[in-house]
Amino acid sequence: MLRVLSRSALLARSSTCLFTPKTMRMFSTESPIEVGVEGKYQERKEAKRSAEKSAKIGNVRSDGNTLRWYKDVTVAAYDPPDGGRRQWKVQLDGYDIATPKENRLWAPSKALALAVAAEWQSQNDKVIPVTMPLMTLCTTTIDNVPLTRHTVVGNLLQFFQTDTICFRVSASAYPELYALQEKVYGSLMHWFMENVKCGIVKGPPGVIHPPTQPEVTLNVLRWHLHCMDDWQLAGLDAMTAISKSLIVSLATMMGDLPPDEALDISRLDEAFQIKQYGKVLNGHDLDETDCQVKFYSSALFTALLPLNHRAILRASSTTPTSSSQKN
């Protein structure tokens, strides 16, 4: 038979269960919160309150139909409690921006933060994500790169093994293009050997099968890539995805190759074909514009980072140990 308890009896039982000697100690003046945990408790509480008040961009429509809901865009410095390097936050109406994975949006340099803020400020009645490439690179760096570093490095090494710079057309079939490739691609291969201190192999003319690169070169290059931080790696990955050449992207990142020249080199074969056969309207021109936006923005992204990119390879030029080569 079911026993029906009165409301007063239920309250009495609940109070008996809740306020045991163990739970009462949590509310006493001698609680651990008062003697050392209070700081962490307040920090978590403050972080939760900050997240609740942040401008969450996960719901911004990719088709550009999200109305602009903010008025002011500002940049503020933030010093992490753990003593890490200073961060620069972009804020909308005083609220921090939360990435799609609800991490705090920040940049490692004030210059990059100001550039991202300019993208937000330039939006008119609607927020169009495709017009904010620097913002996209920042969110990708914060949300994805820390979890996929090994995958990113592996993809970059795959690009290197099929690098455009290592291919040549048939000298007999396309003598003019072959001479141009030898001049332009050859100088970049020389740049790579001078900076990475390793050899590189080019494929035979007219053969589309990629040449086999020396194992020591792959290991040393892997070492250099792992020495980069998440921001450098994200920018390099974005540039390489457009240029289809890790060598071109590295030279651009280090400041030895201007972005416009780098993009021209990556499109050398296509430019030659356009010169020979003409440009396809709404085809070549749109593709060229898309590549310009993506490559120039990723090059600007790396240029605005606070690190000396000219020393990226030179600073980590120590020969990798055998244990490093196995990773």
mmCIF file of C-alpha atoms in Angstrom:
data_model
loop_
_atom_site.group_PDB
_atom_site.id
_atom_site.type_symbol
_atom_site.label_atom_id
_atom_site.label_comp_id
_atom_site.label_asym_id
_atom_site.label_seq_id
_atom_site.Cartn_x
_atom_site.Cartn_y
_atom_site.Cartn_z
ATOM 1 C CA MET A 1 0.000 0.000 0.000
ATOM 2 C CA LEU A 2 1.283 3.440 -0.914
ATOM 3 C CA ARG A 3 1.853 5.767 1.965
ATOM 4 C CA VAL A 4 0.866 9.375 1.328
ATOM 5 C CA LEU A 5 2.905 11.879 3.281
ATOM 6 C CA SER A 6 1.677 15.305 4.159
ATOM 7 C CA ARG A 7 3.501 18.413 2.926
ATOM 8 C CA SER A 8 4.888 19.111 6.382
ATOM 9 C CA ALA A 9 6.210 15.551 6.644
ATOM 10 C CA LEU A 10 7.920 15.856 3.247
ATOM 11 C CA LEU A 11 9.592 19.107 4.265
ATOM 12 C CA ALA A 12 10.758 17.554 7.511
ATOM 13 C CA ARG A 13 12.281 14.581 5.681
ATOM 14 C CA SER A 14 13.964 16.765 3.054
ATOM 15 C CA SER A 15 15.489 19.035 5.666
ATOM 16 C CA THR A 16 16.753 15.984 7.530
ATOM 17 C CA CYS A 17 18.453 14.705 4.367
ATOM 18 C CA LEU A 18 19.906 18.018 3.238
ATOM 19 C CA PHE A 19 21.205 19.407 6.493
ATOM 20 C CA THR A 20 23.350 16.551 7.770
ATOM 21 C CA PRO A 21 26.496 17.281 9.825
ATOM 22 C CA LYS A 22 28.533 16.817 6.632
ATOM 23 C CA THR A 23 26.523 19.267 4.592
ATOM 24 C CA MET A 24 26.279 21.744 7.436
ATOM 25 C CA ARG A 25 30.082 22.062 7.430
ATOM 26 C CA MET A 26 29.831 23.409 3.888
ATOM 27 C CA PHE A 27 27.857 26.370 5.151
ATOM 28 C CA SER A 28 29.874 27.011 8.305
ATOM 29 C CA THR A 29 32.346 29.870 8.689
ATOM 30 C CA GLU A 30 35.147 27.297 8.700
ATOM 31 C CA SER A 31 34.267 26.072 5.194
ATOM 32 C CA PRO A 32 37.246 25.243 2.904
ATOM 33 C CA ILE A 33 35.996 28.013 0.635
ATOM 34 C CA GLU A 34 36.999 30.483 3.334
ATOM 35 C CA VAL A 35 40.475 29.031 3.774
ATOM 36 C CA GLY A 36 41.878 28.739 0.268
ATOM 37 C CA VAL A 37 39.403 27.563 -2.371
ATOM 38 C CA GLU A 38 37.551 30.838 -2.465
ATOM 39 C CA GLY A 39 39.799 32.286 -5.159
ATOM 40 C CA LYS A 40 39.253 29.388 -7.580
ATOM 41 C CA TYR A 41 35.557 29.317 -6.777
ATOM 42 C CA GLN A 42 35.214 33.014 -7.539
ATOM 43 C CA GLU A 43 37.319 32.603 -10.702
ATOM 44 C CA ARG A 44 35.039 29.847 -12.032
ATOM 45 C CA LYS A 45 32.001 31.897 -11.113
ATOM 46 C CA GLU A 46 33.423 34.923 -12.875
ATOM 47 C CA ALA A 47 34.289 32.876 -15.985
ATOM 48 C CA LYS A 48 30.751 31.482 -16.117
ATOM 49 C CA ARG A 49 29.281 34.957 -15.735
ATOM 50 C CA SER A 50 31.591 36.230 -18.478
ATOM 51 C CA ALA A 51 30.553 33.401 -20.828
ATOM 52 C CA GLU A 52 26.894 34.141 -20.195
ATOM 53 C CA LYS A 53 27.469 37.796 -21.076
ATOM 54 C CA SER A 54 29.648 37.137 -24.131
ATOM 55 C CA ALA A 55 28.638 37.798 -27.716
ATOM 56 C CA LYS A 56 28.224 34.269 -29.053
ATOM 57 C CA ILE A 57 28.835 34.051 -32.789
ATOM 58 C CA GLY A 58 27.973 30.376 -33.208
ATOM 59 C CA ASN A 59 24.495 31.366 -34.388
ATOM 60 C CA VAL A 60 25.686 33.856 -37.003
ATOM 61 C CA ARG A 61 24.343 32.633 -40.339
ATOM 62 C CA SER A 62 26.928 31.754 -42.956
ATOM 63 C CA ASP A 63 24.659 33.085 -45.727
ATOM 64 C CA GLY A 64 25.000 36.642 -44.398
ATOM 65 C CA ASN A 65 21.395 37.058 -43.238
ATOM 66 C CA THR A 66 22.193 37.828 -39.599
ATOM 67 C CA LEU A 67 21.276 41.391 -38.695
ATOM 68 C CA ARG A 68 24.010 43.473 -37.070
ATOM 69 C CA TRP A 69 23.056 43.489 -33.396
ATOM 70 C CA TYR A 70 25.967 45.517 -31.985
ATOM 71 C CA LYS A 71 27.012 49.154 -32.193
ATOM 72 C CA ASP A 72 30.564 49.534 -30.877
ATOM 73 C CA VAL A 73 33.648 47.379 -31.508
ATOM 74 C CA THR A 74 36.592 47.748 -29.146
ATOM 75 C CA VAL A 75 39.879 46.027 -28.299
ATOM 76 C CA ALA A 76 40.979 45.340 -24.723
ATOM 77 C CA ALA A 77 44.084 43.776 -23.183
ATOM 78 C CA TYR A 78 43.751 40.676 -21.034
ATOM 79 C CA ASP A 79 46.418 39.115 -18.811
ATOM 80 C CA PRO A 80 45.662 35.428 -18.078
ATOM 81 C CA PRO A 81 45.662 34.463 -14.367
ATOM 82 C CA ASP A 82 48.204 31.713 -15.052
ATOM 83 C CA GLY A 83 50.797 34.300 -16.048
ATOM 84 C CA GLY A 84 50.721 33.472 -19.752
ATOM 85 C CA ARG A 85 51.418 35.981 -22.488
ATOM 86 C CA ARG A 86 49.130 38.981 -22.815
ATOM 87 C CA GLN A 87 46.069 38.503 -24.974
ATOM 88 C CA TRP A 88 44.053 41.071 -26.895
ATOM 89 C CA LYS A 89 40.281 40.661 -26.912
ATOM 90 C CA VAL A 90 37.822 42.007 -29.466
ATOM 91 C CA GLN A 91 34.587 43.127 -27.807
ATOM 92 C CA LEU A 92 31.150 43.949 -29.181
ATOM 93 C CA ASP A 93 29.367 46.578 -27.076
ATOM 94 C CA GLY A 94 31.728 45.729 -24.220
ATOM 95 C CA TYR A 95 31.104 41.973 -24.351
ATOM 96 C CA ASP A 96 33.784 39.410 -25.160
ATOM 97 C CA ILE A 97 33.234 37.409 -28.339
ATOM 98 C CA ALA A 98 32.693 33.664 -27.889
ATOM 99 C CA THR A 99 33.893 31.422 -30.737
ATOM 100 C CA PRO A 100 31.618 28.743 -32.262
ATOM 101 C CA LYS A 101 32.972 26.329 -29.619
ATOM 102 C CA GLU A 102 32.375 29.027 -26.963
ATOM 103 C CA ASN A 103 36.027 29.811 -26.275
ATOM 104 C CA ARG A 104 37.013 33.420 -25.682
ATOM 105 C CA LEU A 105 38.118 35.107 -28.909
ATOM 106 C CA TRP A 106 41.541 36.674 -28.571
ATOM 107 C CA ALA A 107 44.612 37.543 -30.594
ATOM 108 C CA PRO A 108 48.293 37.334 -29.594
ATOM 109 C CA SER A 109 49.010 40.877 -30.821
ATOM 110 C CA LYS A 110 47.203 44.183 -30.649
ATOM 111 C CA ALA A 111 47.703 44.683 -34.383
ATOM 112 C CA LEU A 112 45.851 41.468 -35.233
ATOM 113 C CA ALA A 113 43.081 42.272 -32.751
ATOM 114 C CA LEU A 114 42.624 45.720 -34.326
ATOM 115 C CA ALA A 115 42.434 44.133 -37.784
ATOM 116 C CA VAL A 116 39.726 41.712 -36.614
ATOM 117 C CA ALA A 117 37.891 44.597 -34.935
ATOM 118 C CA ALA A 118 37.985 46.490 -38.238
ATOM 119 C CA GLU A 119 36.296 43.527 -39.935
ATOM 120 C CA TRP A 120 33.481 43.609 -37.374
ATOM 121 C CA GLN A 121 33.170 47.390 -37.595
ATOM 122 C CA SER A 122 32.964 47.310 -41.414
ATOM 123 C CA GLN A 123 29.771 45.214 -41.363
ATOM 124 C CA ASN A 124 26.696 47.181 -42.422
ATOM 125 C CA ASP A 125 23.109 46.153 -41.716
ATOM 126 C CA LYS A 126 23.974 42.443 -41.840
ATOM 127 C CA VAL A 127 26.940 40.412 -40.643
ATOM 128 C CA ILE A 128 28.560 38.580 -43.578
ATOM 129 C CA PRO A 129 31.143 36.034 -42.300
ATOM 130 C CA VAL A 130 32.786 35.579 -45.705
ATOM 131 C CA THR A 131 33.993 39.197 -45.504
ATOM 132 C CA MET A 132 35.866 38.480 -42.249
ATOM 133 C CA PRO A 133 38.740 36.116 -43.183
ATOM 134 C CA LEU A 134 40.973 37.209 -40.287
ATOM 135 C CA MET A 135 38.159 36.531 -37.847
ATOM 136 C CA THR A 136 37.711 33.073 -39.375
ATOM 137 C CA LEU A 137 41.427 32.295 -39.031
ATOM 138 C CA CYS A 138 41.396 33.382 -35.366
ATOM 139 C CA THR A 139 38.449 31.154 -34.487
ATOM 140 C CA THR A 140 40.020 28.241 -36.374
ATOM 141 C CA THR A 141 43.282 28.707 -34.467
ATOM 142 C CA ILE A 142 41.569 28.827 -31.085
ATOM 143 C CA ASP A 143 38.944 26.106 -31.598
ATOM 144 C CA ASN A 144 40.605 23.559 -33.872
ATOM 145 C CA VAL A 145 44.391 23.780 -34.188
ATOM 146 C CA PRO A 146 45.236 22.818 -30.559
ATOM 147 C CA LEU A 147 43.284 19.584 -31.060
ATOM 148 C CA THR A 148 44.538 18.785 -34.571
ATOM 149 C CA ARG A 149 48.185 19.915 -34.622
ATOM 150 C CA HIS A 150 49.527 16.533 -35.755
ATOM 151 C CA THR A 151 46.912 16.359 -38.517
ATOM 152 C CA VAL A 152 47.808 19.857 -39.728
ATOM 153 C CA VAL A 153 51.520 19.016 -39.769
ATOM 154 C CA GLY A 154 50.778 15.772 -41.630
ATOM 155 C CA ASN A 155 48.732 17.630 -44.266
ATOM 156 C CA LEU A 156 51.511 20.172 -44.770
ATOM 157 C CA LEU A 157 54.033 17.377 -45.288
ATOM 158 C CA GLN A 158 51.693 15.842 -47.865
ATOM 159 C CA PHE A 159 51.615 19.170 -49.701
ATOM 160 C CA PHE A 160 55.413 19.235 -49.631
ATOM 161 C CA GLN A 161 55.664 15.799 -51.234
ATOM 162 C CA THR A 162 53.498 17.017 -54.139
ATOM 163 C CA ASP A 163 54.802 20.588 -54.077
ATOM 164 C CA THR A 164 54.194 22.516 -57.308
ATOM 165 C CA ILE A 165 57.776 23.799 -57.211
ATOM 166 C CA CYS A 166 59.113 20.279 -57.790
ATOM 167 C CA PHE A 167 57.270 19.664 -61.071
ATOM 168 C CA ARG A 168 58.342 20.582 -64.628
ATOM 169 C CA VAL A 169 56.499 20.365 -67.930
ATOM 170 C CA SER A 170 58.015 18.678 -70.943
ATOM 171 C CA ALA A 171 60.825 20.806 -72.342
ATOM 172 C CA SER A 172 60.076 19.703 -75.912
ATOM 173 C CA ALA A 173 56.318 20.275 -75.716
ATOM 174 C CA TYR A 174 56.363 23.568 -73.787
ATOM 175 C CA PRO A 175 59.860 25.077 -74.062
ATOM 176 C CA GLU A 176 58.778 28.572 -72.987
ATOM 177 C CA LEU A 177 56.927 27.379 -69.876
ATOM 178 C CA TYR A 178 59.720 24.948 -69.021
ATOM 179 C CA ALA A 179 62.295 27.760 -69.107
ATOM 180 C CA LEU A 180 60.049 29.908 -66.913
ATOM 181 C CA GLN A 181 59.606 27.076 -64.397
ATOM 182 C CA GLU A 182 63.316 26.408 -64.257
ATOM 183 C CA LYS A 183 63.988 30.070 -63.489
ATOM 184 C CA VAL A 184 61.215 30.721 -60.944
ATOM 185 C CA TYR A 185 60.858 27.307 -59.337
ATOM 186 C CA GLY A 186 64.608 26.769 -59.331
ATOM 187 C CA SER A 187 65.237 29.912 -57.281
ATOM 188 C CA LEU A 188 62.666 28.801 -54.698
ATOM 189 C CA MET A 189 64.215 25.344 -54.447
ATOM 190 C CA HIS A 190 67.551 27.048 -53.788
ATOM 191 C CA TRP A 191 65.875 29.218 -51.105
ATOM 192 C CA PHE A 192 64.475 26.103 -49.435
ATOM 193 C CA MET A 193 67.832 24.325 -49.340
ATOM 194 C CA GLU A 194 69.530 27.433 -47.931
ATOM 195 C CA ASN A 195 66.987 27.898 -45.113
ATOM 196 C CA VAL A 196 66.005 24.337 -44.223
ATOM 197 C CA LYS A 197 69.551 23.029 -44.761
ATOM 198 C CA CYS A 198 68.277 19.938 -46.544
ATOM 199 C CA GLY A 199 68.148 18.640 -50.081
ATOM 200 C CA ILE A 200 65.075 18.575 -52.303
ATOM 201 C CA VAL A 201 64.358 16.536 -55.416
ATOM 202 C CA LYS A 202 62.548 17.766 -58.528
ATOM 203 C CA GLY A 203 60.667 15.443 -60.807
ATOM 204 C CA PRO A 204 61.727 14.656 -64.382
ATOM 205 C CA PRO A 205 60.199 16.933 -67.064
ATOM 206 C CA GLY A 206 56.774 15.928 -68.303
ATOM 207 C CA VAL A 207 56.155 13.388 -65.515
ATOM 208 C CA ILE A 208 53.181 14.024 -63.241
ATOM 209 C CA HIS A 209 54.170 11.411 -60.676
ATOM 210 C CA PRO A 210 55.604 13.231 -57.621
ATOM 211 C CA PRO A 211 59.304 12.668 -56.893
ATOM 212 C CA THR A 212 60.347 10.871 -53.722
ATOM 213 C CA GLN A 213 61.802 13.382 -51.273
ATOM 214 C CA PRO A 214 64.692 12.422 -48.946
ATOM 215 C CA GLU A 215 63.548 11.018 -45.596
ATOM 216 C CA VAL A 216 65.935 13.310 -43.724
ATOM 217 C CA THR A 217 64.316 16.338 -45.384
ATOM 218 C CA LEU A 218 60.851 15.185 -44.285
ATOM 219 C CA ASN A 219 62.056 14.641 -40.721
ATOM 220 C CA VAL A 220 63.764 18.036 -40.467
ATOM 221 C CA LEU A 221 60.758 19.773 -42.018
ATOM 222 C CA ARG A 222 58.459 17.966 -39.590
ATOM 223 C CA TRP A 223 60.668 19.220 -36.756
ATOM 224 C CA HIS A 224 60.410 22.831 -37.938
ATOM 225 C CA LEU A 225 56.626 22.608 -38.268
ATOM 226 C CA HIS A 226 56.209 21.231 -34.751
ATOM 227 C CA CYS A 227 58.344 24.108 -33.447
ATOM 228 C CA MET A 228 55.707 26.585 -34.658
ATOM 229 C CA ASP A 229 52.920 27.710 -32.363
ATOM 230 C CA ASP A 230 49.222 27.263 -33.166
ATOM 231 C CA TRP A 231 48.911 30.710 -34.777
ATOM 232 C CA GLN A 232 51.865 30.262 -37.112
ATOM 233 C CA LEU A 233 50.693 26.792 -38.050
ATOM 234 C CA ALA A 234 47.148 27.990 -38.832
ATOM 235 C CA GLY A 235 48.400 30.802 -41.070
ATOM 236 C CA LEU A 236 50.853 28.550 -42.893
ATOM 237 C CA ASP A 237 48.173 25.901 -43.425
ATOM 238 C CA ALA A 238 45.761 28.479 -44.877
ATOM 239 C CA MET A 239 48.370 29.838 -47.296
ATOM 240 C CA THR A 240 49.458 26.364 -48.403
ATOM 241 C CA ALA A 241 45.873 25.312 -49.105
ATOM 242 C CA ILE A 242 45.669 28.120 -51.694
ATOM 243 C CA SER A 243 49.196 28.102 -53.128
ATOM 244 C CA LYS A 244 49.469 24.277 -53.202
ATOM 245 C CA SER A 245 53.108 24.816 -52.253
ATOM 246 C CA LEU A 246 54.571 24.619 -48.756
ATOM 247 C CA ILE A 247 57.807 26.150 -50.056
ATOM 248 C CA VAL A 248 56.039 29.225 -51.452
ATOM 249 C CA SER A 249 54.055 29.634 -48.238
ATOM 250 C CA LEU A 250 57.123 29.307 -46.009
ATOM 251 C CA ALA A 251 59.015 31.907 -48.037
ATOM 252 C CA THR A 252 56.034 34.261 -47.778
ATOM 253 C CA MET A 253 55.663 33.684 -44.045
ATOM 254 C CA MET A 254 59.321 34.462 -43.433
ATOM 255 C CA GLY A 255 59.085 37.701 -45.395
ATOM 256 C CA ASP A 256 61.410 36.591 -48.189
ATOM 257 C CA LEU A 257 58.654 36.491 -50.827
ATOM 258 C CA PRO A 258 55.986 39.232 -51.193
ATOM 259 C CA PRO A 259 52.408 37.853 -51.138
ATOM 260 C CA ASP A 260 51.558 39.111 -54.632
ATOM 261 C CA GLU A 261 54.653 37.468 -56.130
ATOM 262 C CA ALA A 262 53.944 34.292 -54.167
ATOM 263 C CA LEU A 263 50.422 34.065 -55.573
ATOM 264 C CA ASP A 264 51.688 34.713 -59.111
ATOM 265 C CA ILE A 265 54.210 31.877 -58.721
ATOM 266 C CA SER A 266 51.552 29.488 -57.424
ATOM 267 C CA ARG A 267 49.420 30.269 -60.492
ATOM 268 C CA LEU A 268 52.300 30.266 -62.959
ATOM 269 C CA ASP A 269 51.018 27.350 -65.062
ATOM 270 C CA GLU A 270 47.458 28.682 -65.156
ATOM 271 C CA ALA A 271 48.646 32.160 -66.134
ATOM 272 C CA PHE A 272 50.626 30.634 -69.014
ATOM 273 C CA GLN A 273 47.552 28.757 -70.241
ATOM 274 C CA ILE A 274 45.431 31.912 -70.031
ATOM 275 C CA LYS A 275 48.066 33.739 -72.069
ATOM 276 C CA GLN A 276 47.951 30.984 -74.690
ATOM 277 C CA TYR A 277 44.224 30.252 -74.861
ATOM 278 C CA GLY A 278 42.482 33.202 -73.208
ATOM 279 C CA LYS A 279 40.536 33.731 -69.980
ATOM 280 C CA VAL A 280 37.176 32.109 -69.279
ATOM 281 C CA LEU A 281 34.731 34.825 -68.157
ATOM 282 C CA ASN A 282 33.194 34.141 -64.726
ATOM 283 C CA GLY A 283 35.659 31.303 -64.350
ATOM 284 C CA HIS A 284 39.315 32.255 -64.202
ATOM 285 C CA ASP A 285 38.595 35.779 -62.967
ATOM 286 C CA LEU A 286 36.389 34.636 -60.066
ATOM 287 C CA ASP A 287 38.855 31.931 -59.083
ATOM 288 C CA GLU A 288 41.708 34.444 -59.144
ATOM 289 C CA THR A 289 39.797 36.886 -56.927
ATOM 290 C CA ASP A 290 38.903 34.143 -54.462
ATOM 291 C CA CYS A 291 42.529 33.034 -54.246
ATOM 292 C CA GLN A 292 43.701 36.612 -53.734
ATOM 293 C CA VAL A 293 41.325 37.201 -50.824
ATOM 294 C CA LYS A 294 42.226 33.940 -49.082
ATOM 295 C CA PHE A 295 45.973 34.071 -49.669
ATOM 296 C CA TYR A 296 46.449 37.768 -48.881
ATOM 297 C CA SER A 297 44.370 37.515 -45.703
ATOM 298 C CA SER A 298 46.315 34.501 -44.433
ATOM 299 C CA ALA A 299 49.600 36.237 -45.298
ATOM 300 C CA LEU A 300 48.424 39.325 -43.399
ATOM 301 C CA PHE A 301 47.362 37.085 -40.514
ATOM 302 C CA THR A 302 50.898 35.725 -40.119
ATOM 303 C CA ALA A 303 52.477 39.154 -40.654
ATOM 304 C CA LEU A 304 50.458 40.607 -37.745
ATOM 305 C CA LEU A 305 51.593 37.951 -35.270
ATOM 306 C CA PRO A 306 54.041 39.195 -32.621
ATOM 307 C CA LEU A 307 56.808 36.746 -33.527
ATOM 308 C CA ASN A 308 59.799 37.257 -35.786
ATOM 309 C CA HIS A 309 58.895 35.098 -38.746
ATOM 310 C CA ARG A 310 62.229 35.615 -40.448
ATOM 311 C CA ALA A 311 63.712 33.530 -37.635
ATOM 312 C CA ILE A 312 61.134 30.717 -37.711
ATOM 313 C CA LEU A 313 63.365 28.227 -39.476
ATOM 314 C CA ARG A 314 66.664 29.712 -38.371
ATOM 315 C CA ALA A 315 65.715 29.710 -34.674
ATOM 316 C CA SER A 316 64.852 26.007 -34.794
ATOM 317 C CA SER A 317 67.737 25.010 -37.033
ATOM 318 C CA THR A 318 69.162 22.581 -34.491
ATOM 319 C CA THR A 319 69.382 19.110 -35.964
ATOM 320 C CA PRO A 320 66.418 17.043 -34.739
ATOM 321 C CA THR A 321 67.239 14.234 -32.351
ATOM 322 C CA SER A 322 66.366 10.680 -33.189
ATOM 323 C CA SER A 323 63.517 10.756 -30.685
ATOM 324 C CA SER A 324 62.084 13.839 -32.363
ATOM 325 C CA GLN A 325 62.225 12.171 -35.759
ATOM 326 C CA LYS A 326 60.104 9.307 -34.495
ATOM 327 C CA ASN A 327 57.249 11.615 -33.366
#
